[in-house]
Tab-separated table of C-alpha atoms and ligand atoms in Angstrom:
chain	number	residue	atom	x	y	z
A	1	MET	CA	155.058	93.900	74.491
A	2	ALA	CA	156.061	96.121	71.168
A	3	ILE	CA	157.381	93.200	69.430
A	4	SER	CA	154.373	90.851	70.530
A	5	THR	CA	152.034	93.476	68.912
A	6	TRP	CA	154.279	94.135	65.821
A	7	TYR	CA	154.260	90.400	65.545
A	8	PHE	CA	150.638	89.794	65.838
A	9	GLY	CA	149.972	92.299	63.474
A	10	LEU	CA	152.303	90.932	60.998
A	11	VAL	CA	150.868	87.457	61.390
A	12	GLU	CA	147.529	88.473	60.819
A	13	PHE	CA	148.628	90.848	57.430
A	14	VAL	CA	150.464	88.176	55.865
A	15	GLY	CA	147.497	85.794	56.533
A	16	VAL	CA	144.608	87.839	55.260
A	17	PHE	CA	147.363	89.225	52.143
A	18	SER	CA	148.032	85.452	51.192
A	19	VAL	CA	144.152	84.718	50.813
A	20	ALA	CA	143.757	87.470	48.871
A	21	LEU	CA	146.346	86.432	46.389
A	22	VAL	CA	145.195	82.851	46.274
A	23	VAL	CA	142.150	84.089	45.445
A	24	GLY	CA	143.224	86.772	42.789
A	25	VAL	CA	145.868	84.448	41.065
A	26	GLY	CA	143.716	81.205	41.422
A	27	GLY	CA	140.601	83.457	40.045
A	28	TRP	CA	142.509	84.576	37.068
A	29	LEU	CA	143.794	80.931	36.188
A	30	ALA	CA	140.482	79.451	36.844
A	31	HIS	CA	138.888	82.005	34.409
A	32	ARG	CA	141.302	80.888	31.938
A	33	ASP	CA	140.516	77.291	32.817
A	34	ALA	CA	144.061	76.422	33.892
A	35	ILE	CA	142.789	75.111	36.997
A	36	SER	CA	139.486	74.159	38.482
A	37	VAL	CA	137.374	76.712	41.098
A	38	GLY	CA	137.486	73.702	43.517
A	39	THR	CA	141.422	73.724	43.623
A	40	VAL	CA	141.067	77.344	44.664
A	41	ALA	CA	138.941	76.762	47.466
A	42	ALA	CA	141.071	73.687	48.437
A	43	PHE	CA	143.843	76.319	48.376
A	44	VAL	CA	142.459	79.024	50.242
A	45	LEU	CA	141.068	76.347	53.229
A	46	LEU	CA	144.305	74.909	53.652
A	47	LEU	CA	146.333	78.301	53.839
A	48	ALA	CA	143.719	78.610	56.805
A	49	ASN	CA	145.400	75.537	58.418
A	50	LEU	CA	149.056	77.026	57.451
A	51	PHE	CA	147.858	80.430	59.785
A	52	ASP	CA	146.017	78.974	62.430
A	53	PRO	CA	148.959	77.686	64.085
A	54	VAL	CA	151.214	80.459	63.491
A	55	GLN	CA	148.729	82.830	65.135
A	56	GLN	CA	148.666	80.457	67.925
A	57	LEU	CA	152.125	80.425	68.239
A	58	SER	CA	152.399	84.475	68.226
A	59	GLN	CA	149.629	83.819	71.330
A	60	LEU	CA	152.137	81.509	72.895
A	61	TYR	CA	154.837	83.600	72.639
A	62	ASN	CA	152.673	85.994	74.932
A	63	THR	CA	151.868	83.826	77.441
A	64	VAL	CA	155.992	82.386	77.727
A	65	GLN	CA	156.510	86.303	78.003
A	66	ALA	CA	153.992	86.782	80.990
A	67	ALA	CA	155.427	83.951	82.601
A	68	ALA	CA	159.163	84.978	82.316
A	69	ALA	CA	158.075	88.396	83.941
A	70	SER	CA	156.584	86.632	86.874
A	71	LEU	CA	159.224	84.360	87.244
A	72	HIS	CA	161.605	87.248	87.231
A	73	LYS	CA	159.501	88.949	89.905
A	74	LEU	CA	159.488	85.687	91.922
A	75	TYR	CA	163.425	85.619	91.580
A	76	GLU	CA	163.517	89.074	92.911
A	77	LEU	CA	161.523	88.337	96.009
A	78	ILE	CA	163.690	85.186	96.714
A	79	ASP	CA	166.650	87.634	96.385
A	80	ALA	CA	165.205	89.770	98.726
A	81	GLU	CA	164.792	88.061	101.650
A	82	PRO	CA	168.622	87.236	103.035
A	83	ASP	CA	169.554	90.491	104.039
A	84	VAL	CA	168.763	90.037	107.451
A	85	ALA	CA	169.293	86.686	109.482
A	86	GLU	CA	167.110	85.589	112.616
A	87	HIS	CA	169.287	85.339	115.446
A	88	PRO	CA	170.469	81.702	116.714
A	89	HIS	CA	168.599	82.375	120.096
A	90	PRO	CA	166.051	84.627	119.226
A	91	VAL	CA	163.487	86.762	121.650
A	92	ASP	CA	160.176	87.581	121.293
A	93	LEU	CA	159.428	91.554	121.177
A	94	PRO	CA	157.263	93.046	123.577
A	95	ALA	CA	153.472	93.808	122.789
A	96	SER	CA	154.176	97.612	122.764
A	97	GLY	CA	157.128	99.815	123.465
A	98	VAL	CA	159.314	102.701	122.138
A	99	LEU	CA	160.990	102.434	118.796
A	100	ALA	CA	164.381	103.707	118.695
A	101	ALA	CA	167.618	104.236	116.716
A	102	HIS	CA	170.624	104.401	118.633
A	103	ASP	CA	173.479	106.322	116.580
A	104	VAL	CA	172.595	104.346	113.338
A	105	THR	CA	174.696	104.644	110.635
A	106	PHE	CA	173.973	102.683	107.372
A	107	ALA	CA	175.597	102.223	103.848
A	108	TYR	CA	174.126	100.169	101.361
A	109	ASP	CA	176.236	97.001	99.798
A	110	GLY	CA	179.058	98.337	97.350
A	111	SER	CA	178.225	101.765	98.210
A	112	THR	CA	180.962	104.036	99.500
A	113	ARG	CA	178.853	106.757	100.880
A	114	PRO	CA	176.260	105.986	103.938
A	115	ALA	CA	172.698	106.651	102.825
A	116	LEU	CA	172.197	107.555	106.666
A	117	VAL	CA	174.671	109.032	109.148
A	118	GLY	CA	174.345	108.837	112.875
A	119	LEU	CA	170.303	108.914	113.529
A	120	ALA	CA	169.217	109.441	116.982
A	121	LEU	CA	165.392	108.906	116.980
A	122	SER	CA	162.781	107.636	119.699
A	123	ILE	CA	159.499	107.382	118.775
A	124	ALA	CA	156.817	106.936	121.491
A	125	PRO	CA	153.997	104.108	121.452
A	126	GLY	CA	151.262	105.427	119.702
A	127	GLU	CA	153.045	108.428	118.114
A	128	ARG	CA	152.769	109.328	114.653
A	129	LEU	CA	156.257	110.390	112.851
A	130	ALA	CA	156.154	111.969	109.476
A	131	LEU	CA	159.870	111.761	107.480
A	132	VAL	CA	160.013	114.473	105.090
A	133	GLY	CA	163.290	115.659	102.963
A	134	PRO	CA	164.314	116.159	99.270
A	135	THR	CA	164.664	112.898	97.010
A	136	GLY	CA	167.661	110.516	97.633
A	137	ALA	CA	167.777	112.316	101.385
A	138	GLY	CA	167.787	108.708	103.089
A	139	LYS	CA	163.915	108.996	103.859
A	140	SER	CA	163.165	105.499	102.851
A	141	THR	CA	166.351	104.110	104.426
A	142	VAL	CA	165.206	105.312	107.858
A	143	ALA	CA	161.868	103.434	107.045
A	144	LYS	CA	163.554	100.307	106.169
A	145	LEU	CA	165.698	100.204	108.968
A	146	LEU	CA	163.218	100.746	111.517
A	147	SER	CA	161.399	97.877	110.211
A	148	ARG	CA	164.412	95.693	109.755
A	149	LEU	CA	164.323	95.033	106.301
A	150	TYR	CA	168.302	95.937	106.409
A	151	ASP	CA	170.534	95.858	109.607
A	152	PRO	CA	172.327	99.404	110.435
A	153	THR	CA	176.218	99.262	109.966
A	154	ALA	CA	176.740	100.783	112.845
A	155	GLY	CA	174.540	101.721	116.311
A	156	ARG	CA	171.397	99.810	116.961
A	157	ILE	CA	167.570	99.891	116.328
A	158	THR	CA	165.465	98.798	119.553
A	159	PHE	CA	161.869	97.915	120.248
A	160	GLY	CA	161.299	98.176	123.817
A	161	ASP	CA	164.672	97.927	124.604
A	162	VAL	CA	165.479	94.611	122.589
A	163	ASP	CA	167.588	95.103	119.461
A	164	LEU	CA	165.647	94.338	116.553
A	165	ARG	CA	168.435	91.741	115.331
A	166	LEU	CA	167.945	89.770	118.717
A	167	ALA	CA	164.239	89.881	117.454
A	168	SER	CA	162.279	86.324	116.085
A	169	MET	CA	161.497	86.937	112.735
A	170	GLY	CA	157.771	85.686	113.583
A	171	SER	CA	157.656	88.531	116.470
A	172	LEU	CA	159.129	91.028	114.284
A	173	ARG	CA	156.749	90.474	111.575
A	174	ARG	CA	153.720	90.604	113.486
A	175	CYS	CA	155.151	93.912	115.611
A	176	ILE	CA	156.169	96.078	112.467
A	177	VAL	CA	154.457	96.139	109.352
A	178	VAL	CA	155.484	97.661	106.414
A	179	VAL	CA	152.182	98.724	104.330
A	180	PRO	CA	153.673	99.145	100.356
A	181	GLN	CA	152.264	101.445	97.910
A	182	GLU	CA	150.841	99.237	95.885
A	183	GLY	CA	148.590	96.394	96.880
A	184	PHE	CA	150.422	93.038	95.336
A	185	LEU	CA	147.518	90.601	94.407
A	186	PHE	CA	147.815	86.657	93.870
A	187	GLY	CA	145.551	84.642	92.148
A	188	GLY	CA	142.837	83.481	94.624
A	189	THR	CA	139.708	84.849	96.165
A	190	VAL	CA	140.135	87.972	98.323
A	191	PHE	CA	139.831	85.974	101.288
A	192	ASP	CA	143.066	84.080	100.221
A	193	ASN	CA	144.621	87.501	99.261
A	194	ILE	CA	143.989	89.134	102.785
A	195	ARG	CA	144.834	85.934	104.445
A	196	VAL	CA	148.246	85.540	103.190
A	197	ALA	CA	149.437	88.197	105.533
A	198	ARG	CA	148.624	85.717	108.621
A	199	PRO	CA	148.374	82.107	107.395
A	200	GLY	CA	146.168	80.406	109.676
A	201	ALA	CA	143.775	83.320	110.139
A	202	THR	CA	139.870	82.191	109.707
A	203	ASN	CA	137.264	83.791	107.342
A	204	ASP	CA	135.724	85.614	110.311
A	205	ASP	CA	139.351	86.894	111.244
A	206	VAL	CA	139.747	88.543	107.476
A	207	VAL	CA	135.818	89.775	107.986
A	208	GLU	CA	136.920	91.471	110.861
A	209	ALA	CA	140.136	93.151	109.657
A	210	LEU	CA	137.762	94.239	106.580
A	211	ALA	CA	135.455	95.723	109.441
A	212	ALA	CA	138.193	97.033	111.214
A	213	ILE	CA	139.045	99.605	108.439
A	214	GLY	CA	135.561	100.023	107.527
A	215	VAL	CA	135.522	98.903	103.974
A	216	LEU	CA	134.015	95.131	104.895
A	217	GLU	CA	130.615	96.567	102.621
A	218	ARG	CA	132.852	97.544	99.727
A	219	PHE	CA	134.207	93.902	99.378
A	220	GLU	CA	131.031	92.254	100.367
A	221	GLU	CA	129.161	94.188	97.101
A	222	LEU	CA	131.587	92.213	94.720
A	223	PRO	CA	129.828	89.663	92.352
A	224	GLU	CA	130.833	86.684	94.859
A	225	GLY	CA	131.468	88.953	97.608
A	226	LEU	CA	134.702	87.994	99.628
A	227	ASP	CA	134.970	84.751	97.407
A	228	THR	CA	135.419	86.759	94.289
A	229	GLU	CA	138.479	85.479	92.434
A	230	VAL	CA	140.721	88.503	92.002
A	231	ARG	CA	142.740	87.668	89.104
A	232	GLU	CA	140.451	85.758	86.342
A	233	ARG	CA	142.158	87.333	83.266
A	234	GLY	CA	143.714	90.285	84.900
A	235	SER	CA	142.521	92.012	88.025
A	236	ARG	CA	139.272	92.641	88.886
A	237	LEU	CA	139.947	95.066	91.500
A	238	SER	CA	140.558	98.885	90.961
A	239	ALA	CA	143.662	100.198	92.272
A	240	GLY	CA	141.958	101.550	95.355
A	241	GLU	CA	140.807	98.312	96.364
A	242	ARG	CA	144.155	96.917	95.814
A	243	GLN	CA	145.209	99.474	98.394
A	244	LEU	CA	142.487	98.463	100.622
A	245	VAL	CA	143.474	94.910	100.470
A	246	SER	CA	146.940	95.678	101.818
A	247	LEU	CA	145.589	97.528	104.468
A	248	ALA	CA	143.188	94.671	105.430
A	249	ARG	CA	146.242	92.827	105.389
A	250	ALA	CA	148.260	95.117	107.769
A	251	ALA	CA	144.689	94.911	109.963
A	252	LEU	CA	144.673	91.184	110.103
A	253	VAL	CA	148.558	91.370	111.554
A	254	ASP	CA	147.175	94.028	114.068
A	255	PRO	CA	150.727	95.173	114.650
A	256	ALA	CA	152.035	97.793	117.274
A	257	VAL	CA	154.235	99.800	114.470
A	258	LEU	CA	153.146	100.552	110.697
A	259	VAL	CA	155.744	101.938	108.559
A	260	LEU	CA	154.570	103.565	105.094
A	261	ASP	CA	155.986	105.347	102.250
A	262	GLU	CA	153.315	107.116	101.137
A	263	ALA	CA	152.411	107.153	97.231
A	264	THR	CA	153.616	110.208	95.152
A	265	SER	CA	150.847	109.671	92.631
A	266	ASN	CA	147.471	110.097	93.293
A	267	LEU	CA	144.273	107.769	93.082
A	268	ASP	CA	141.418	109.388	92.063
A	269	PRO	CA	139.815	111.684	94.638
A	270	GLY	CA	136.883	109.384	94.926
A	271	THR	CA	139.133	106.490	95.938
A	272	GLU	CA	141.575	108.416	97.311
A	273	SER	CA	139.022	109.618	100.219
A	274	VAL	CA	137.916	106.067	101.042
A	275	VAL	CA	141.569	104.736	101.113
A	276	GLU	CA	142.642	107.686	103.156
A	277	ARG	CA	139.780	106.829	105.787
A	278	ALA	CA	140.558	103.171	106.013
A	279	LEU	CA	144.269	104.100	106.573
A	280	GLU	CA	143.506	106.663	109.353
A	281	ARG	CA	141.542	103.800	111.024
A	282	LEU	CA	144.197	101.550	110.514
A	283	MET	CA	146.819	104.102	111.980
A	284	GLY	CA	144.789	104.498	115.014
A	285	GLY	CA	146.094	103.404	118.293
A	286	ARG	CA	149.487	102.434	116.583
A	287	THR	CA	153.047	103.999	116.101
A	288	VAL	CA	153.309	104.986	113.053
A	289	ILE	CA	156.327	106.279	110.688
A	290	VAL	CA	155.266	107.591	107.374
A	291	VAL	CA	157.444	108.692	104.298
A	292	ALA	CA	155.261	112.020	103.577
A	293	HIS	CA	154.698	113.733	100.471
A	294	ARG	CA	152.006	115.781	101.327
A	295	LEU	CA	151.274	118.475	103.467
A	296	SER	CA	147.992	117.010	104.696
A	297	THR	CA	149.871	114.003	105.957
A	298	VAL	CA	152.908	115.861	107.797
A	299	GLN	CA	149.954	118.165	109.432
A	300	ARG	CA	148.592	115.008	110.941
A	301	ALA	CA	151.577	113.854	112.231
A	302	ASP	CA	152.755	114.427	116.126
A	303	ARG	CA	156.047	115.176	114.893
A	304	ILE	CA	158.188	115.781	111.996
A	305	ALA	CA	161.981	114.367	111.036
A	306	VAL	CA	163.353	116.452	108.176
A	307	ILE	CA	166.309	114.604	106.681
A	308	ASP	CA	168.737	115.592	104.416
A	309	HIS	CA	171.978	114.346	103.054
A	310	ALA	CA	171.509	111.042	105.305
A	311	HIS	CA	171.298	113.410	108.352
A	312	LEU	CA	168.598	114.021	110.525
A	313	VAL	CA	168.400	118.179	110.518
A	314	GLU	CA	165.055	118.889	112.499
A	315	LEU	CA	162.696	117.266	114.546
A	316	GLY	CA	159.777	118.392	116.126
A	317	THR	CA	155.779	119.337	115.913
A	318	HIS	CA	154.538	121.138	112.816
A	319	ALA	CA	154.066	124.356	115.143
A	320	GLU	CA	157.507	124.122	116.413
A	321	LEU	CA	159.256	123.877	113.181
A	322	VAL	CA	157.168	126.231	111.026
A	323	ALA	CA	158.277	128.918	113.978
A	324	ARG	CA	162.064	128.088	113.770
A	325	GLY	CA	161.764	129.163	110.240
A	326	GLY	CA	164.224	126.505	109.001
A	327	ARG	CA	164.523	123.656	106.590
A	328	TYR	CA	160.802	122.528	107.325
A	329	ALA	CA	159.247	126.067	107.332
A	330	ALA	CA	160.772	126.555	103.737
A	331	LEU	CA	159.449	122.956	102.449
A	332	VAL	CA	155.800	124.062	103.841
A	333	GLU	CA	156.244	127.191	101.922
A	334	ALA	CA	156.809	125.447	98.588
A	335	TRP	CA	154.487	123.151	99.220
A	336	LEU	CA	151.516	125.709	99.844
A	337	ARG	CA	153.009	127.693	96.503
A	338	SER	CA	152.492	124.527	94.692
A	339	GLN	CA	149.068	123.545	95.360
A	340	PRO	CA	145.537	125.318	95.676
A	341	ALA	CA	144.741	126.358	99.291
A	342	SER	CA	141.736	124.423	99.382
A	343	HIS	CA	143.586	120.755	99.275
A	344	VAL	CA	145.409	121.877	102.350
B	1	ADP	N1	169.052	99.639	97.192
B	1	ADP	C1	170.137	100.398	97.401
B	1	ADP	N2	171.178	100.226	96.771
B	1	ADP	C2	172.360	101.256	96.835
B	1	ADP	N3	172.041	102.544	97.065
B	1	ADP	C3	170.759	102.824	97.770
B	1	ADP	C4	169.632	101.953	97.693
B	1	ADP	N4	168.306	102.335	98.058
B	1	ADP	C5	168.861	103.603	97.969
B	1	ADP	N5	170.030	103.785	98.126
B	1	ADP	C6	170.604	105.271	97.840
B	1	ADP	O1	170.607	105.699	99.167
B	1	ADP	C7	170.160	107.113	99.259
B	1	ADP	C8	169.072	107.502	100.047
B	1	ADP	O2	168.042	106.818	99.392
B	1	ADP	P1	166.549	106.873	99.718
B	1	ADP	O3	166.490	106.249	101.264
B	1	ADP	O4	165.470	105.849	99.016
B	1	ADP	O5	165.919	108.395	99.901
B	1	ADP	P2	164.592	108.977	100.031
B	1	ADP	O6	163.506	108.101	100.346
B	1	ADP	O7	164.925	110.232	100.731
B	1	ADP	O8	164.202	109.416	98.229
B	1	ADP	C9	170.226	107.554	97.848
B	1	ADP	O9	171.260	108.227	97.668
B	1	ADP	C10	169.810	106.309	96.937
B	1	ADP	O10	170.548	106.397	95.675
B	2	MG	MG1	162.060	106.818	99.305
C-alpha cells in the first residue's frame, strides 16, 4: 500500500514536471526561433502518450496486489481445513443433547506446552455458558474444541453422547455453528451471501432467517433490497451489517449449538444495539458458548467458566462465583472499576 501510494505520486509528479520542462525549454527555443511552436505542441502530446501507459501500469500494480492478497487468504482457507477429518463410518449427531468435554487435554501442533489440561465440562441443552479469563488462558481453544475445529490430544468431546470425531461433517456443521467476530462477504447479492451457509436454501429461507433475527426490514431498505450487490467497488455494507449477515447465516443453519468469540472492539453504539438484539434473538432456545469480554455478556449467561493457564478454575452462576470471592469476583471488580456504572 505504501509503495503503491509512493509510486503513484512519483509517476504523477514526473508526468507534470516533464510537461512543464518541455513547455519551458521548448518555449525558450521557439522564442529564439530554434524550433517551431508546432514541434513543442507535438512534444507535449507525445509526452502524454508516454505517461498514460506508465500510470496505467501503476494501477495494474494495485490490482495485482489486491489479487495476491485475496489468493493468500484463499490459501489460508484451504490450509485451514485438514486439521480434522471425517470418520470412515460417520454417524449423524442427534437434534439436541448435552455438549460435554470429558477430561480433555489439547496442545497445538509443534507446541510443547498444552493449551488446555484436563477440561471436564457439561453444558445442558439451551444453556448459555460464558468463558472468561486472561488473554492466552485458553478460552478460544475451548471454543474451537467444542466446535471440532480441532480434536483433543487426549479425552473426548461429545454431543448427545456421540463423540464429535464420529460425527459426519454435514451433521456436525448443522448442529454446531461458530459465529465469527467479523462478517466476511463474497461477491454477489445479500441473498447469495447468506445462502452460502446452507447451499440449496431458497430465497424464502433467507428471508425467513433474516426475519427470525428481526433484521429483514433493514436489508429490504437497501437500494435493490436483498438483490443488492454487496461488493461493487468495496463493501456497501457497514461493519454492523456485515455482522448481521453472519448472524443471518447462523439463523439459516438453525443449529442446536452456537459458539461465539465476542469482539473486543466495539461497534458504534447505534449499530451495536441492533447487532446485540439480533444476536439475542439468534441465541434464544439454543445452547450457547460465548468467549466473553464484557460484563453485560457474562451477566446474561446461565453459568460462567473461568479459564486460567489452560485450566478450568471456577464454574458457576454469576451470583455463586461473586459470593465465592475468588478469581471471577476479582474479575468483576476490575470490570466495574474500568467502566462507568451506566454501561453495566
Ligand atoms: N494456532 C495456534 N498455534 C499454537 N499455539 C496457539 C494457537 N492458538 C493459540 N495458541 C496458544 O494457546 C494458548 C491459549 O490460547 P487461546 O485459547 O487463544 O487463549 P485466549 O482465547 O484465552 O486468549 C496461548 O498460549 C496461545 O499462545
Ligand atoms: Mg481468544
